[in-house]
Short mmCIF file of C-alpha atoms in Angstrom, two decimals:
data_model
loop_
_atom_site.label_atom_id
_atom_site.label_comp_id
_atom_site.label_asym_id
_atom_site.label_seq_id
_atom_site.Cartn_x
_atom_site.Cartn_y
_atom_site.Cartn_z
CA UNK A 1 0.00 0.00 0.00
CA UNK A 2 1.23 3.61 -0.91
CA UNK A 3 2.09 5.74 2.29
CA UNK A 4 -0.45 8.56 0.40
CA UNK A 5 -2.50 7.61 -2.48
CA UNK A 6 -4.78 9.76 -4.71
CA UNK A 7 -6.88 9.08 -8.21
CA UNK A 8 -4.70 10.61 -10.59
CA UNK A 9 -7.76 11.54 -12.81
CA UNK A 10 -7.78 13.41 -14.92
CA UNK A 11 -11.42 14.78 -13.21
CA UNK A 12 -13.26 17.12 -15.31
CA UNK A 13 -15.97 19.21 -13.61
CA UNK A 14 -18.06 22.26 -15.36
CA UNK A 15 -17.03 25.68 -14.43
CA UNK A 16 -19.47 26.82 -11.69
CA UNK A 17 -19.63 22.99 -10.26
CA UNK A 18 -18.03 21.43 -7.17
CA UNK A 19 -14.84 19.72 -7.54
CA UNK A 20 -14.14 16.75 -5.22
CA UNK A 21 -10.64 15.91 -4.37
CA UNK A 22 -9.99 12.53 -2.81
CA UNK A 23 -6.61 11.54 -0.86
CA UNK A 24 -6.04 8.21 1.54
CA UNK A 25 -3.37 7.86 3.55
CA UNK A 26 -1.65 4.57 5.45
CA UNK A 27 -0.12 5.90 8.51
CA UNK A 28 -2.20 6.45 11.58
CA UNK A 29 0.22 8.32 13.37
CA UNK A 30 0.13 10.99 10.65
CA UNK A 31 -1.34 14.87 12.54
CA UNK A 32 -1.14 17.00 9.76
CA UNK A 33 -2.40 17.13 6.39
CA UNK A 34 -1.98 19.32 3.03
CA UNK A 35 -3.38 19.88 0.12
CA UNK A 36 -0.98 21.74 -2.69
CA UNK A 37 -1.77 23.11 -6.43
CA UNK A 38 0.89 22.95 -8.62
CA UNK A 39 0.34 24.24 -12.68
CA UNK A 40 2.19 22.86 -15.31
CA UNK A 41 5.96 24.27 -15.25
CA UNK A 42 5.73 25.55 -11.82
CA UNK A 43 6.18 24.79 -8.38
CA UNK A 44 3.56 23.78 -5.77
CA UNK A 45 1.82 25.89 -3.86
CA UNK A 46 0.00 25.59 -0.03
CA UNK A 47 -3.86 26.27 -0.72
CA UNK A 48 -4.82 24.60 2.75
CA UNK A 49 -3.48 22.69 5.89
CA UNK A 50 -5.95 20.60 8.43
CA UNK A 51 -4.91 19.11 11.48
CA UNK A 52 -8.23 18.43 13.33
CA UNK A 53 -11.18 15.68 12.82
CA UNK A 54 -14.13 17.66 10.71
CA UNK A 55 -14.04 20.16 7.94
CA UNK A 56 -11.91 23.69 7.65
CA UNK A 57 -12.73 26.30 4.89
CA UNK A 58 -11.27 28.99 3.63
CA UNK A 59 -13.30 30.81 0.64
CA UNK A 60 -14.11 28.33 -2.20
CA UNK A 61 -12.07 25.44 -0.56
CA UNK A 62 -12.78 23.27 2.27
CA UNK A 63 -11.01 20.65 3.36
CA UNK A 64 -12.16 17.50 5.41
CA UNK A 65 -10.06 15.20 7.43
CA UNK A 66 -11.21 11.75 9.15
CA UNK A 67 -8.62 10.28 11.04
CA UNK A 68 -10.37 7.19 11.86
CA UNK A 69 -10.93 6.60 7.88
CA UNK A 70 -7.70 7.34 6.97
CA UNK A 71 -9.37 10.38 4.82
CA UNK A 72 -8.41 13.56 3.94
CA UNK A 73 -10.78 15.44 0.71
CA UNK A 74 -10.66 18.91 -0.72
CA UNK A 75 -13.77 20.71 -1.88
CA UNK A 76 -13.87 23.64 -4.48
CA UNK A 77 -16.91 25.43 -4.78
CA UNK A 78 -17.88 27.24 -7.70
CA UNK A 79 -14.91 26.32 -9.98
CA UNK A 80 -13.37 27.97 -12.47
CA UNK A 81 -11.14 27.39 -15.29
CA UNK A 82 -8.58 28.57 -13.66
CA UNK A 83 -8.80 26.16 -10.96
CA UNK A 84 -7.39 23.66 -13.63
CA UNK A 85 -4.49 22.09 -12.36
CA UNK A 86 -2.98 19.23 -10.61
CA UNK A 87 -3.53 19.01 -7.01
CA UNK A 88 -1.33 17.28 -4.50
CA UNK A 89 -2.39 15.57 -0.93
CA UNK A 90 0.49 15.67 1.22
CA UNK A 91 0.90 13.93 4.67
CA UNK A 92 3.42 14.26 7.94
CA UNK A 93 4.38 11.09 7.72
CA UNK A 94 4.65 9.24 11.31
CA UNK A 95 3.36 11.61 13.79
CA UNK A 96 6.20 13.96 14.71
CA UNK A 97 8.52 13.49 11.93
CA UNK A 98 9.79 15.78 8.87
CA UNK A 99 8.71 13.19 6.49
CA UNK A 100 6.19 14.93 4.22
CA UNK A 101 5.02 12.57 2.24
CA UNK A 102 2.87 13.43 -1.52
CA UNK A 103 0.66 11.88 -3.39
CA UNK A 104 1.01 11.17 -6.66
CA UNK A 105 -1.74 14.08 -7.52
CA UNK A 106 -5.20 14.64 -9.62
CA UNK A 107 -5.44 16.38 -12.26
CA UNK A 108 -8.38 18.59 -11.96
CA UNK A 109 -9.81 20.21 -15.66
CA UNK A 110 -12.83 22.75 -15.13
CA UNK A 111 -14.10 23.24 -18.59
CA UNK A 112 -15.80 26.60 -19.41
CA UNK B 1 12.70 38.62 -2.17
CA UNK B 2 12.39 34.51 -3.67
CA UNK B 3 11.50 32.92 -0.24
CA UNK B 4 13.74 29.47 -1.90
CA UNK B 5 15.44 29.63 -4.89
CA UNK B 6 17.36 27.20 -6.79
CA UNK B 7 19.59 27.03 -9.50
CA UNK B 8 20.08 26.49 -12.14
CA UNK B 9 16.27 26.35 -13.27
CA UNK B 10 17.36 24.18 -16.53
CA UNK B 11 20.47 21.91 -17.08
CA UNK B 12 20.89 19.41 -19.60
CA UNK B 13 23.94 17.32 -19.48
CA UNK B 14 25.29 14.23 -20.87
CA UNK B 15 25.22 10.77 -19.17
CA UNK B 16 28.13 9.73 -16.76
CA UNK B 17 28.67 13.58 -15.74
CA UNK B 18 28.85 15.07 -12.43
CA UNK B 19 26.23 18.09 -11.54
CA UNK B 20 25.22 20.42 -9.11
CA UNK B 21 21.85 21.88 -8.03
CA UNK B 22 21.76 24.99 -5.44
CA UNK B 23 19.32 25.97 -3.25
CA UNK B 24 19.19 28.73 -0.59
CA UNK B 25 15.97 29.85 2.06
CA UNK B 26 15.88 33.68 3.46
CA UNK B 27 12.70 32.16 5.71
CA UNK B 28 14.95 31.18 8.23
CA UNK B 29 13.96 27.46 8.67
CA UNK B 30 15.56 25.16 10.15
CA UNK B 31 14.50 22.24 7.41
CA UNK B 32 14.84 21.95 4.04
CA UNK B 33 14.49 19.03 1.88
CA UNK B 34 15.18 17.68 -1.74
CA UNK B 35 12.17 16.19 -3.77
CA UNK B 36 12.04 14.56 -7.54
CA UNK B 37 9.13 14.88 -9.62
CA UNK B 38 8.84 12.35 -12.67
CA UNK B 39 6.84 12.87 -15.38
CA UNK B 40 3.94 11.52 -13.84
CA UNK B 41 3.68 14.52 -11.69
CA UNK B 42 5.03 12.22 -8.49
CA UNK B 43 7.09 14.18 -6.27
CA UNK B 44 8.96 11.60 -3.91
CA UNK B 45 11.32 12.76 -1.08
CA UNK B 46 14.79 11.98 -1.19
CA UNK B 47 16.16 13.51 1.75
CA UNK B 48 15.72 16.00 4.15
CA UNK B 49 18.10 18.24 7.01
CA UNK B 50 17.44 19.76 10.16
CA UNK B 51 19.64 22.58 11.17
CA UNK B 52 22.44 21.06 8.58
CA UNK B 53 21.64 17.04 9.79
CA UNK B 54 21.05 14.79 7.63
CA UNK B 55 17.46 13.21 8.93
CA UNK B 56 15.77 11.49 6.09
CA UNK B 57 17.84 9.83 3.76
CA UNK B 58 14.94 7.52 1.19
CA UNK B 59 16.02 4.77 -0.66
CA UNK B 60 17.77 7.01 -3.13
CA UNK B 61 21.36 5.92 -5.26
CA UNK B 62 24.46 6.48 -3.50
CA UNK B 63 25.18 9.01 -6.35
CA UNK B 64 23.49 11.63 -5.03
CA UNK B 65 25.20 13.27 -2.27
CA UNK B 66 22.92 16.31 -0.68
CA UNK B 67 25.29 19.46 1.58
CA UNK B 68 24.00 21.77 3.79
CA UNK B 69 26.85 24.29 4.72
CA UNK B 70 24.38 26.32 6.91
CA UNK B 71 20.83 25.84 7.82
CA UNK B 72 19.59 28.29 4.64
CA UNK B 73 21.82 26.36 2.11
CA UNK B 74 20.93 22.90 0.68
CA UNK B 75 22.68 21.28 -2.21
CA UNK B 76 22.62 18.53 -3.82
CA UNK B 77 25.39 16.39 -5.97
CA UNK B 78 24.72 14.19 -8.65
CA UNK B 79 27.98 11.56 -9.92
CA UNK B 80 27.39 9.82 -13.29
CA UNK B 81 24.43 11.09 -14.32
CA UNK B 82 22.07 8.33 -15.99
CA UNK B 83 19.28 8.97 -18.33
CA UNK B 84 16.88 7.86 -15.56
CA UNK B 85 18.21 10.86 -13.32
CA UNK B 86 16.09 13.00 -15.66
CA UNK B 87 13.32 15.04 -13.76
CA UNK B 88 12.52 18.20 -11.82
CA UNK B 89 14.17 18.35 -8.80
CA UNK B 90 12.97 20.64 -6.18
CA UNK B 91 14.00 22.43 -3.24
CA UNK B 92 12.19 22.75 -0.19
CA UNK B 93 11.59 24.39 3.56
CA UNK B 94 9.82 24.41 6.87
CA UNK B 95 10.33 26.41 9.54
CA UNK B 96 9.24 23.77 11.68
CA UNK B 97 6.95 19.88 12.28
CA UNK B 98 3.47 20.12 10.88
CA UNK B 99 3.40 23.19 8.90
CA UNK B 100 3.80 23.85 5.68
CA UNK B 101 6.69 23.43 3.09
CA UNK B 102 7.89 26.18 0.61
CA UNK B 103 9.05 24.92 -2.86
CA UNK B 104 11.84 26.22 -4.97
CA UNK B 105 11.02 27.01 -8.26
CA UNK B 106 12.57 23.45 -9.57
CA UNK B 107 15.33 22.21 -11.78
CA UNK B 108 14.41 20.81 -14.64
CA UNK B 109 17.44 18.12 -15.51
CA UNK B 110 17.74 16.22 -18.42
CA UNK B 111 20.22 14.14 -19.31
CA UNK B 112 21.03 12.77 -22.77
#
């Protein structure tokens, strides 16, 4: 089993929709989670962190954690095409570690 | 001010040489780390320092040989370059466990 594992997609939503990321993770020590956007050619970039049970938003995103599932999702409301890129789950790997550990990413494609 | 920079941002070289990737961090933290990203968009950890220690060391080739003079420098040395070595190879920081990570702008290597 991958330490973080994500459908690469691609997932293609209608501008206006809501897009729903999906991220698993193997490690039940793991206390803080991440979800990064990365366009082609550049580097990634934090759009939200959640360390608690339950859901945390912040404008169009929110993300949800559940610990006891092993679950960590990322909502975008209202997409637009420029939401269209690949989107990265990352974990802290093993509790109190420096291990940040990726996914292998979805590629998210809002169509106008 | 580029939070972390690396350089150079392209280098092509030919198989079986020896190369050098740079990276510095004005956001005084104490870890940085190197990750590849293949062409599938998988960025996997390779190693990591804390306060120039070597803590994470993944199951990478003997080859690559990572330097941190100082806590805001992180390099990373690559002997005999193979064709497989090609990728983008980023630079990253923390300030500290369970926040987030800052990414370089990447190295795109390619070796023919």
């Amino acid at each position: 089993q991958k330490e973080v594992e994500q459908n690469s997609g691609p997932l293609s939503v209608p501008e206006g929709a809501i897009a729903s990321l999906n991220c698993t993770y193997s490690d039940r020590g793991s206390q803080s989670f991440f979800w990064y956007r990365q366009y082609s050619g550049k580097s990634p970039e934090l759009i939200m962190f959640i360390y608690s049970n339950g859901d945390k938003e912040d404008g169009r995103f929110t993300a949800q954690l559940n610990k006891a599932s092993q679950y960590v999702s990322l909502l975008i409301r209202d997409s637009q095409p420029s939401d269209s890129a690949t989107y990265l789950c990352a974990v802290n790997y093993g509790g109190a570690t420096n291990k940040l550990i990726f996914g292998t990413g979805t590629l998210l494609a809002v169509q106008p | 001010d580029t939070a972390v920079s690396q350089t150079p941002k392209y280098l092509v070289t030919q198989m079986g040489n020896d190369k050098s990737i740079k990276c510095e961090q004005n956001l005084g933290h104490d870890t940085m780390y190197w990750y590849k990203q293949d062409s599938k968009k998988f960025l996997k950890i390779m190693f990591s320092y804390n306060n120039k220690e070597l803590i994470i060391n993944e199951t990478v080739p003997n080859r690559f040989s990572p330097k941190s003079p100082d806590k805001a420098h992180l390099n990373l040395h690559i002997n005999s370059l193979e064709l497989g070595d090609s990728a983008v190879y980023f630079c990253a920081s923390r300030r500290q466990l369970n926040t987030e990570a800052f990414f370089g702008q990447g190295t795109r290597l390619t070796v023919v």
